[in-house]
Amino acid sequence: MPTDEQISAEVRPSDLSQLEAGLDALETGGRQGPSVKTLFARALSPLIAIGVIIIIWQIIFYLQLQPDYVIPGPRQVWDALANQAEQQILWQSTLNSIRRAAQGFIIAVIIATPIGLALGLNSKLRAVFGPILTGLQVLPSVAWVPAAIIWFGLSDATIYTVILLGAVPSIANGLIAGMDQIPPIYLRVGQILGAKGLPRAWRIVLPASWPGYLAGLEQGWAFAWRSLMAAELIAVSPALGPGLGQMLDTGRTLGDMALVLGSIGMIMAVGILVERVVFSPLRQRTLRNRGLIR
Amino acid sequence: MTLTSGAHPVQQRADEGEFSVRIEHVVKQFTADGPIVLDDVSLDVRPGEFVSLVGASGCGKSTLLNLIARLDTQTSGTIETLGAPTLMFQEAALFPWLTAGRNVELALRFSNVPRSERKARAQELLALVHLERSYDQRPHELSGGMRQRVAIARALAQGRSILLMDEPFAALDAITRDFLHEELTRIWLETGMTIIFVTHNVREAVRLSQRVLLMSSRPGRIINEWNIGGHKPWRLDSPDVAHLASEITDELRKEIIRHAN
Ligand SMILES: Nc1ncnc2c1ncn2[C@@H]1O[C@H](COP(=O)(O)OP(=O)(O)O)[C@@H](O)[C@H]1O
Ligand SMILES: [Mg+2]
């Protein structure tokens, strides 16, 4: 028969919480995010590559392998852009293009998110519409430019149609892929918590699929930007106002290779800038918050 | 230590028909031509009782908890519960996109606690598991034991009277597990919840619970039960725990050896 010493088990809350506090402190070390210095270095590191490219380019230019009007040097390209800037065209074109792409992208997110959620949650809908979405994603959206011009003429509607057809399938497919990768235990916890319907979609399914969704958004942005450039390049009209695609087309019609290269450089620069300023920080933050990187 | 075992008829009825969980003749087959995973399981759990379910891996313990939690439906038989239960797993399964505090708040939200009360209530619940300072920490910043305590706080946030636990401490180290046993007992005594605790650790079951049920494998049935008195939790090194645990382990071994032939 047991004696009282053996039944030791009365819990002494103060002891217990102190022991626990000790364990907790031992088991969780101080962890920090990256310092300002690392963040700065990370943002500036692409500049090194750009510097290297300009140096090689300058060397090729010095060698005079081709005449200047075929391969202009960095200096001439810079001057061509400066010339556009003086006429107020450069910044107007750049801002106008960014504004169009951003607006088109936001509309694409608003359209693609419910589509992705619906197809990701409902396997029957997905069996019917999933292949169409994939087909649209594979089709280069520049293929829609002629059709859009016939439907809408040389108007903003044409431009936005092409952006949407480029971005919506990528975003929706990214979201669906993200939903497929949700660990089933999160959905079971959701069920235990009593989550249903829209609150479930908003509070559990969307955040759980966020890494895939974010990849889709990033790809959707790239497609929106590319589609916009294709549309601006083809649908040139004073009614549409300036844009980087139009600037590129001006270079082509004038046979001004420096302006052509300058425009291409601007288009790439905007792409890199958006990745660095918007998507890269978002991605880093997501990974860090979820403990997927230090 | 008071102890009654196999001499009693197994699966006895609770007093006066008062129950928190009542399982009657439950059969579970995942596919029509598949094996019978649970075969005629009947069990009454009294309100406020702490019951452990032990058995070899694959005997159907998780299946039974999922049925009680209504994550799945039985092939036949009935399961009645006094209110909806909540369920905890071996993994804490906290949402990694939310802080510890927000994880608890989300459970409050889905339990229709008004927004204005959620933060204070979540802080109270974290304080109950001694984690009031971890409100703003992310799950990956917490140790396994702390995460499981947040999961307990989240389960308590639902305000349910039945807590189902599926090997909740199996992935933790021995020292942490020892503390969590004391924590769980304290919370059980404070809240008066009914707890059904699944484990393959016989000592853990003996230490924590008022009643230990032994399950057989293929088909899963409840084949024996032990009633255990005394203060909870028992010290892990208590000779009585060791003695009773070895008795139950012997039975469990016999049951496993039966499958060798
Ligand atoms: N979803 C399922 N479909 C088919 N068989 C399953 C499923 N879940 C569990 N089983 C089977 O049921 C049996 C019991 O499983 P489980 O309840 O997880 O056992 P335990 O939790 O006791 O280890 C196992 O043989 C397992 O293979
Ligand atoms: Mg199991």
XYZ file of C-alpha atoms and ligand atoms in Angstrom:
583
model
C 0.000 0.000 0.000
C 1.311 3.441 -0.807
C 2.475 5.858 1.805
C 2.053 9.583 1.628
C 5.600 10.274 0.466
C 4.934 8.254 -2.596
C 1.994 10.428 -3.477
C 4.151 13.443 -3.908
C 2.258 14.835 -6.668
C 0.619 17.939 -5.348
C 1.607 20.580 -7.811
C 3.271 23.647 -6.400
C 2.443 26.325 -8.930
C 5.307 28.660 -8.039
C 7.959 25.936 -8.404
C 6.390 24.746 -11.573
C 6.231 28.103 -13.270
C 9.824 28.889 -12.268
C 11.075 25.596 -13.625
C 9.113 26.213 -16.758
C 10.463 29.720 -17.126
C 13.966 28.234 -16.851
C 13.259 25.607 -19.482
C 11.685 28.152 -21.811
C 14.672 30.480 -21.505
C 17.110 27.640 -22.176
C 15.240 26.332 -25.163
C 14.714 29.575 -27.016
C 17.849 31.489 -27.889
C 17.885 35.123 -28.943
C 17.277 35.276 -32.671
C 17.337 38.407 -34.776
C 16.409 39.413 -38.259
C 19.116 40.662 -40.644
C 20.778 43.943 -39.712
C 20.341 47.204 -41.615
C 23.811 46.661 -43.069
C 22.913 43.274 -44.563
C 19.650 44.661 -45.928
C 21.545 47.538 -47.554
C 24.134 45.184 -49.042
C 21.358 42.929 -50.312
C 19.617 45.846 -52.058
C 22.815 47.165 -53.637
C 24.374 43.889 -54.788
C 22.593 43.875 -58.192
C 24.391 47.149 -58.953
C 27.656 45.206 -59.122
C 26.316 43.080 -61.974
C 25.088 46.191 -63.767
C 28.528 47.769 -63.375
C 30.233 44.685 -64.816
C 27.857 44.631 -67.786
C 28.500 48.308 -68.544
C 32.272 47.773 -68.410
C 32.126 44.815 -70.830
C 29.805 46.777 -73.080
C 32.198 49.730 -73.067
C 35.078 47.406 -74.024
C 33.080 45.953 -76.933
C 32.227 49.475 -78.013
C 35.914 50.495 -77.964
C 36.815 47.505 -80.124
C 34.454 48.951 -82.802
C 33.347 45.483 -83.955
C 30.243 47.070 -85.455
C 29.434 50.664 -86.435
C 27.932 52.938 -83.761
C 24.402 52.790 -85.160
C 24.390 48.991 -84.657
C 26.133 48.845 -81.272
C 26.077 52.253 -79.593
C 28.142 52.748 -76.446
C 26.823 53.321 -72.912
C 27.455 57.022 -73.266
C 25.254 57.311 -76.406
C 22.455 55.340 -74.781
C 22.686 57.584 -71.744
C 22.488 60.650 -73.974
C 19.474 59.249 -75.822
C 17.678 58.760 -72.507
C 18.770 62.201 -71.285
C 17.395 63.670 -74.489
C 14.033 61.966 -73.848
C 14.152 63.209 -70.273
C 14.673 66.789 -71.470
C 11.552 66.531 -73.609
C 9.669 65.267 -70.538
C 9.016 61.992 -72.397
C 11.195 59.635 -70.343
C 9.575 60.064 -66.939
C 6.097 60.456 -68.344
C 6.497 57.238 -70.305
C 7.959 55.343 -67.363
C 5.382 56.520 -64.835
C 2.543 56.009 -67.282
C 3.648 52.434 -67.975
C 4.121 51.661 -64.293
C 0.703 53.118 -63.493
C -0.977 51.041 -66.218
C 0.798 47.855 -65.181
C 0.030 48.451 -61.496
C -3.648 49.164 -62.146
C -3.934 46.162 -64.448
C -2.147 44.016 -61.875
C -4.459 45.070 -59.051
C -7.536 44.341 -61.173
C -5.946 40.970 -62.064
C -5.466 40.151 -58.362
C -9.085 41.032 -57.637
C -10.300 38.799 -60.463
C -7.829 35.934 -60.022
C -8.153 35.458 -56.259
C -11.795 34.322 -56.147
C -11.199 32.202 -59.257
C -8.188 30.522 -57.625
C -10.011 30.002 -54.332
C -13.047 28.522 -56.058
C -11.015 26.138 -58.211
C -8.706 25.218 -55.331
C -11.583 24.422 -52.988
C -13.856 22.668 -55.480
C -12.352 19.758 -57.381
C -15.289 19.554 -59.817
C -14.934 23.176 -60.864
C -11.230 22.583 -61.176
C -11.640 19.559 -63.426
C -13.779 21.683 -65.757
C -11.958 25.029 -65.755
C -8.417 24.129 -64.639
C -7.180 23.160 -68.135
C -8.511 26.421 -69.625
C -6.583 28.393 -67.027
C -3.408 26.443 -67.801
C -3.975 26.969 -71.531
C -4.320 30.709 -71.003
C -1.167 30.733 -68.921
C 0.825 28.979 -71.638
C -0.453 31.281 -74.399
C 1.731 34.417 -74.702
C -0.700 37.245 -74.067
C 0.794 39.220 -76.950
C -1.230 36.804 -79.074
C -4.336 38.602 -77.792
C -3.200 42.049 -78.997
C -4.657 41.751 -82.524
C -7.932 40.416 -81.151
C -8.127 43.133 -78.504
C -7.448 45.842 -81.106
C -10.287 44.504 -83.261
C -12.631 44.422 -80.257
C -11.705 47.646 -78.510
C -9.699 49.666 -81.029
C -6.608 51.555 -79.872
C -7.912 52.275 -76.389
C -7.032 51.642 -72.763
C -9.472 48.716 -72.843
C -7.165 46.955 -75.292
C -4.172 47.466 -73.045
C -5.954 46.267 -69.886
C -7.431 43.249 -71.673
C -3.975 42.106 -72.654
C -2.571 42.715 -69.149
C -5.412 40.772 -67.529
C -5.123 37.842 -69.921
C -1.428 37.731 -69.056
C -1.634 38.096 -65.281
C -4.893 36.467 -64.164
C -4.012 32.856 -65.077
C -0.606 33.068 -63.359
C -2.040 34.469 -60.149
C -4.923 32.013 -60.048
C -2.659 29.053 -60.783
C -0.168 30.192 -58.141
C -2.943 30.356 -55.571
C -4.210 26.907 -56.558
C -0.682 25.475 -56.285
C -0.312 27.117 -52.875
C -3.602 25.593 -51.732
C -2.496 22.144 -52.895
C 0.550 22.466 -50.664
C -1.289 23.372 -47.460
C -0.310 20.803 -44.810
C -3.549 18.870 -44.131
C -3.148 19.337 -40.375
C -3.892 23.081 -40.712
C -7.189 22.302 -42.391
C -8.025 19.777 -39.663
C -7.243 22.372 -37.006
C -9.514 24.746 -38.909
C -12.277 22.170 -38.767
C -11.718 21.653 -35.024
C -11.860 25.423 -34.512
C -15.195 25.483 -36.324
C -14.012 27.516 -39.319
C -16.420 27.531 -42.270
C -17.153 29.413 -45.465
C -15.649 32.826 -46.120
C -13.975 33.280 -42.706
C -12.262 29.927 -43.288
C -11.099 30.983 -46.759
C -9.869 34.350 -45.505
C -8.357 33.418 -42.127
C -6.980 29.940 -42.843
C -6.893 28.886 -46.503
C -5.450 32.112 -47.955
C -2.714 32.637 -45.350
C -1.837 28.925 -45.397
C -1.401 29.048 -49.173
C 0.360 32.441 -49.097
C 3.843 31.211 -50.161
C 2.430 29.726 -53.393
C 0.061 32.653 -53.833
C 2.945 35.100 -53.489
C 4.940 33.190 -56.128
C 1.860 33.463 -58.372
C 1.587 37.207 -57.687
C 5.231 37.695 -58.564
C 4.855 35.766 -61.791
C 1.562 37.577 -62.461
C 3.332 40.924 -62.120
C 6.063 39.817 -64.537
C 3.401 38.723 -67.021
C 1.459 41.956 -66.559
C 4.584 44.013 -67.263
C 5.572 41.937 -70.298
C 2.047 41.991 -71.709
C 1.866 45.733 -71.244
C 5.122 46.238 -73.137
C 3.880 44.028 -75.976
C 0.584 45.904 -76.090
C 2.252 49.332 -76.012
C 4.668 48.293 -78.721
C 1.920 47.179 -81.055
C -0.926 49.504 -80.135
C 0.748 52.859 -80.703
C -1.606 55.800 -80.852
C -1.541 59.391 -79.600
C -4.837 58.613 -77.863
C -3.023 56.171 -75.562
C -0.439 58.644 -74.331
C 3.246 57.858 -73.769
C 4.691 54.629 -72.459
C 7.982 52.731 -72.474
C 6.704 50.448 -75.232
C 5.851 53.493 -77.346
C 9.285 54.964 -76.638
C 10.834 51.725 -77.875
C 8.685 51.915 -81.009
C 9.771 55.527 -81.603
C 13.394 54.332 -81.459
C 12.606 51.643 -84.009
C 10.879 54.007 -86.454
C 13.700 56.559 -86.181
C 16.326 53.825 -86.551
C 17.795 55.182 -83.290
C 19.536 52.147 -81.791
C 20.648 54.113 -78.707
C 17.023 54.932 -77.899
C 15.984 51.316 -78.541
C 18.609 50.009 -76.121
C 17.816 52.760 -73.628
C 14.135 51.807 -73.692
C 14.966 48.148 -73.212
C 17.204 49.138 -70.285
C 14.372 51.152 -68.719
C 11.925 48.268 -69.103
C 14.360 45.925 -67.352
C 15.203 48.496 -64.690
C 11.532 48.851 -63.746
C 11.240 45.067 -63.535
C 14.268 44.804 -61.248
C 13.120 47.741 -59.139
C 9.659 46.266 -58.509
C 11.163 42.890 -57.609
C 13.610 44.518 -55.175
C 11.231 47.003 -53.599
C 7.988 44.982 -53.494
C 8.325 41.245 -53.966
C 11.720 40.461 -52.512
C 10.966 42.103 -49.132
C 7.529 40.443 -49.050
C 9.069 37.053 -49.747
C 11.814 37.531 -47.153
C 9.320 38.640 -44.540
C 7.053 35.671 -45.226
C 9.898 33.187 -44.961
C 11.275 34.797 -41.811
C 7.898 35.025 -40.076
C 7.271 31.351 -40.721
C 10.728 30.323 -39.574
C 11.733 29.058 -43.011
C 14.884 31.219 -42.984
C 16.752 32.967 -40.232
C -3.357 3.920 -4.351
C -6.648 2.353 -5.145
C -6.766 0.107 -8.095
C -9.351 -2.076 -9.701
C -8.742 -3.984 -12.860
C -9.761 -6.873 -15.054
C -11.865 -8.484 -12.322
C -14.611 -6.026 -13.155
C -16.668 -6.386 -16.284
C -14.980 -4.319 -18.935
C -16.743 -1.209 -20.254
C -18.967 -0.791 -17.263
C -21.696 1.820 -17.413
C -21.071 5.145 -15.738
C -23.107 5.933 -12.640
C -26.704 7.000 -13.128
C -26.274 7.172 -16.845
C -24.455 10.490 -16.493
C -21.900 10.845 -19.245
C -19.782 13.338 -21.117
C -18.944 10.973 -23.967
C -21.023 7.899 -24.729
C -19.820 5.512 -27.403
C -22.087 2.603 -28.264
C -21.221 -0.343 -30.515
C -19.075 1.741 -32.802
C -17.643 0.000 -35.857
C -15.266 1.687 -38.275
C -14.172 0.401 -41.657
C -12.438 2.856 -43.971
C -13.429 0.954 -47.103
C -16.231 -1.535 -47.588
C -13.837 -4.413 -48.274
C -11.064 -3.091 -45.981
C -10.185 -4.287 -42.490
C -12.444 -3.570 -39.529
C -10.405 -0.942 -37.686
C -12.770 -0.508 -34.728
C -15.032 -3.397 -33.789
C -17.989 -2.852 -31.477
C -16.358 -0.267 -29.226
C -18.517 0.931 -26.349
C -17.374 3.394 -23.700
C -18.848 5.859 -21.271
C -16.786 8.743 -19.955
C -18.113 10.674 -16.959
C -18.062 14.472 -16.907
C -14.721 15.677 -15.596
C -13.104 12.283 -15.923
C -9.532 11.798 -17.159
C -9.363 8.635 -19.255
C -6.337 7.289 -21.113
C -6.435 5.017 -24.100
C -3.352 2.851 -24.630
C -2.642 0.326 -27.324
C -0.133 -0.707 -29.944
C 0.527 1.602 -32.846
C -2.124 1.184 -35.544
C -4.791 -0.229 -33.234
C -7.245 2.563 -33.976
C -6.719 5.080 -31.165
C -6.507 8.081 -33.478
C -9.404 6.757 -35.504
C -11.551 6.665 -32.366
C -10.588 10.218 -31.353
C -11.330 11.488 -34.855
C -14.761 9.899 -34.666
C -15.456 11.514 -31.286
C -14.260 14.872 -32.697
C -16.530 14.375 -35.736
C -13.633 14.706 -38.156
C -14.813 11.383 -39.562
C -17.955 9.254 -39.323
C -18.324 5.715 -38.008
C -19.567 2.846 -40.149
C -22.157 1.947 -37.506
C -22.934 2.617 -33.857
C -23.518 5.923 -32.086
C -21.348 8.520 -30.420
C -22.931 11.106 -28.171
C -21.036 13.940 -26.562
C -22.078 16.618 -24.127
C -21.183 19.536 -26.370
C -18.622 19.544 -29.166
C -15.145 18.333 -28.170
C -11.843 19.865 -29.126
C -8.812 17.877 -30.273
C -5.042 18.267 -29.906
C -2.399 16.435 -31.904
C 1.168 15.290 -31.465
C 2.228 18.399 -33.355
C 1.050 21.664 -31.886
C -0.069 22.630 -35.421
C -0.053 26.341 -34.602
C -0.587 28.533 -37.651
C 2.906 29.780 -38.593
C 1.603 33.041 -40.046
C 0.258 34.156 -36.659
C 1.954 34.947 -33.358
C 1.219 32.751 -30.335
C -1.301 35.295 -29.066
C -3.004 35.615 -32.444
C -3.309 31.854 -32.709
C -5.292 31.864 -29.475
C -7.302 34.889 -30.636
C -8.273 33.096 -33.828
C -9.765 30.246 -31.800
C -11.696 32.830 -29.745
C -12.914 34.424 -32.956
C -14.263 31.156 -34.320
C -15.936 30.593 -30.939
C -17.768 33.905 -31.416
C -16.004 35.804 -28.652
C -16.512 39.525 -29.389
C -13.484 41.251 -30.843
C -13.119 43.674 -27.926
C -12.639 40.816 -25.446
C -10.319 38.632 -27.486
C -6.951 40.151 -26.692
C -7.442 40.197 -22.922
C -8.870 36.694 -22.967
C -5.979 35.373 -25.068
C -3.533 36.925 -22.607
C -5.338 35.224 -19.724
C -5.196 31.877 -21.488
C -1.494 32.236 -22.231
C -0.920 33.179 -18.601
C -2.689 29.967 -17.608
C 0.050 28.009 -19.404
C 2.730 30.441 -18.113
C 3.385 31.941 -21.530
C 2.108 35.471 -21.028
C 5.460 36.780 -22.242
C 5.265 34.857 -25.504
C 2.194 36.640 -26.870
C 4.094 38.265 -29.735
C 6.396 35.369 -30.511
C 6.027 33.324 -33.657
C 5.551 29.554 -33.373
C 9.022 28.853 -34.794
C 10.558 30.966 -32.047
C 9.091 28.702 -29.363
C 10.372 25.346 -28.146
C 8.321 22.205 -28.754
C 6.996 22.238 -25.197
C 6.023 25.909 -25.386
C 4.257 25.320 -28.678
C 2.268 22.495 -27.158
C 1.313 24.796 -24.263
C 0.085 27.411 -26.740
C -1.911 24.612 -28.371
C -3.438 23.863 -24.955
C -4.314 27.552 -24.560
C -5.862 27.534 -28.028
C -7.909 24.451 -27.173
C -9.078 26.057 -23.915
C -10.026 29.194 -25.867
C -12.780 27.229 -27.524
C -14.514 26.858 -24.181
C -15.370 23.218 -24.820
C -15.883 20.813 -21.944
C -14.266 17.810 -23.637
C -10.586 17.755 -24.575
C -9.311 14.936 -26.791
C -5.529 14.569 -26.896
C -3.806 12.369 -29.473
C -0.308 11.555 -28.165
C 0.222 15.249 -27.397
C 3.577 14.847 -25.650
C 5.068 12.021 -27.724
C 7.513 14.291 -29.565
C 8.856 16.047 -26.459
C 11.947 15.303 -24.396
C 11.514 13.612 -21.004
C 12.060 16.694 -18.832
C 9.623 18.829 -20.787
C 7.083 16.004 -20.826
C 7.367 15.668 -17.064
C 6.467 19.354 -16.621
C 3.664 19.196 -19.087
C 2.158 16.300 -17.121
C 2.020 18.533 -14.065
C 0.677 21.425 -16.131
C -2.015 19.304 -17.698
C -3.108 17.937 -14.339
C -3.295 21.429 -12.890
C -5.360 22.663 -15.841
C -7.611 19.622 -15.672
C -8.253 20.226 -11.955
C -8.799 23.961 -12.532
C -11.168 23.619 -15.467
C -12.954 20.364 -14.641
C -12.759 19.317 -18.294
C -13.327 15.787 -19.464
C -10.090 14.533 -20.993
C -9.554 11.531 -23.246
C -5.824 11.075 -23.606
C -4.319 8.751 -26.198
C -0.776 7.528 -25.698
C 1.410 4.523 -26.283
C 3.368 5.442 -23.164
C 1.835 3.298 -20.428
C 3.558 5.112 -17.558
C 2.256 8.425 -18.831
C -1.266 6.993 -18.899
C -1.008 5.586 -15.361
C 0.475 8.761 -14.022
C -2.138 11.123 -15.403
C -5.439 9.359 -15.590
C -8.208 8.040 -13.396
C -8.919 5.220 -15.774
C -6.688 3.459 -18.297
C -8.260 1.556 -21.192
C -6.294 -1.011 -23.138
C -7.113 -1.475 -26.806
C -6.459 -4.558 -28.900
C -5.302 -4.372 -32.505
C -7.037 -5.627 -35.626
C -9.806 -5.399 -34.826
C -9.566 -2.529 -32.352
C -11.530 -3.264 -29.200
C -11.326 -2.150 -25.601
C -10.123 -5.309 -23.870
C -9.268 -4.223 -20.352
C -9.487 -1.285 -18.003
C -7.866 -0.157 -14.760
C -9.278 2.379 -12.325
C -6.611 4.358 -10.547
C -7.141 6.507 -7.469
C -4.905 8.933 -5.627
C -3.518 12.362 -6.337
C -2.602 13.314 -9.841
C -0.154 13.338 -11.354
C 1.783 10.569 -9.684
C 5.499 10.984 -9.476
C 6.974 9.274 -12.459
C 9.414 7.359 -10.231
C 6.725 6.213 -7.804
C 6.850 2.415 -7.271
C 3.080 2.220 -7.704
C 3.259 3.781 -11.139
C 6.029 1.384 -12.047
C 4.102 -1.601 -10.718
C 0.831 -0.815 -12.438
C 2.579 0.263 -15.614
C 4.385 -3.059 -15.822
C 1.113 -4.907 -15.297
C -0.526 -2.994 -18.150
C 2.580 -3.328 -20.322
C 2.495 -7.119 -19.824
C -1.079 -7.176 -21.062
C -0.170 -4.979 -23.993
C 2.725 -7.296 -24.881
C 0.485 -10.359 -24.718
C -1.868 -8.590 -27.080
C 0.948 -7.760 -29.504
C 2.439 -11.277 -29.348
C -0.980 -12.660 -30.252
C -0.434 -11.086 -33.689
C 2.939 -12.774 -34.203
C 1.279 -16.039 -35.183
N -7.876 7.361 -43.668
C -7.607 6.043 -43.556
N -7.875 5.195 -44.574
C -7.610 3.886 -44.472
N -7.091 3.291 -43.382
C -6.804 4.075 -42.327
C -7.043 5.492 -42.363
N -6.659 6.011 -41.164
C -6.205 4.975 -40.436
N -6.294 3.821 -41.122
C -5.926 2.494 -40.624
O -6.600 2.280 -39.412
C -5.760 1.631 -38.488
C -5.721 2.427 -37.203
O -5.065 3.637 -37.422
P -4.892 4.733 -36.267
O -6.224 5.028 -35.703
O -4.127 5.858 -36.837
O -4.009 3.934 -35.206
P -3.268 4.480 -33.891
O -3.626 5.907 -33.710
O -3.775 3.610 -32.797
O -1.811 4.269 -34.101
C -4.400 1.481 -39.132
O -4.272 0.159 -39.583
C -4.441 2.439 -40.282
O -3.696 1.925 -41.356
Mg -2.348 7.620 -33.764
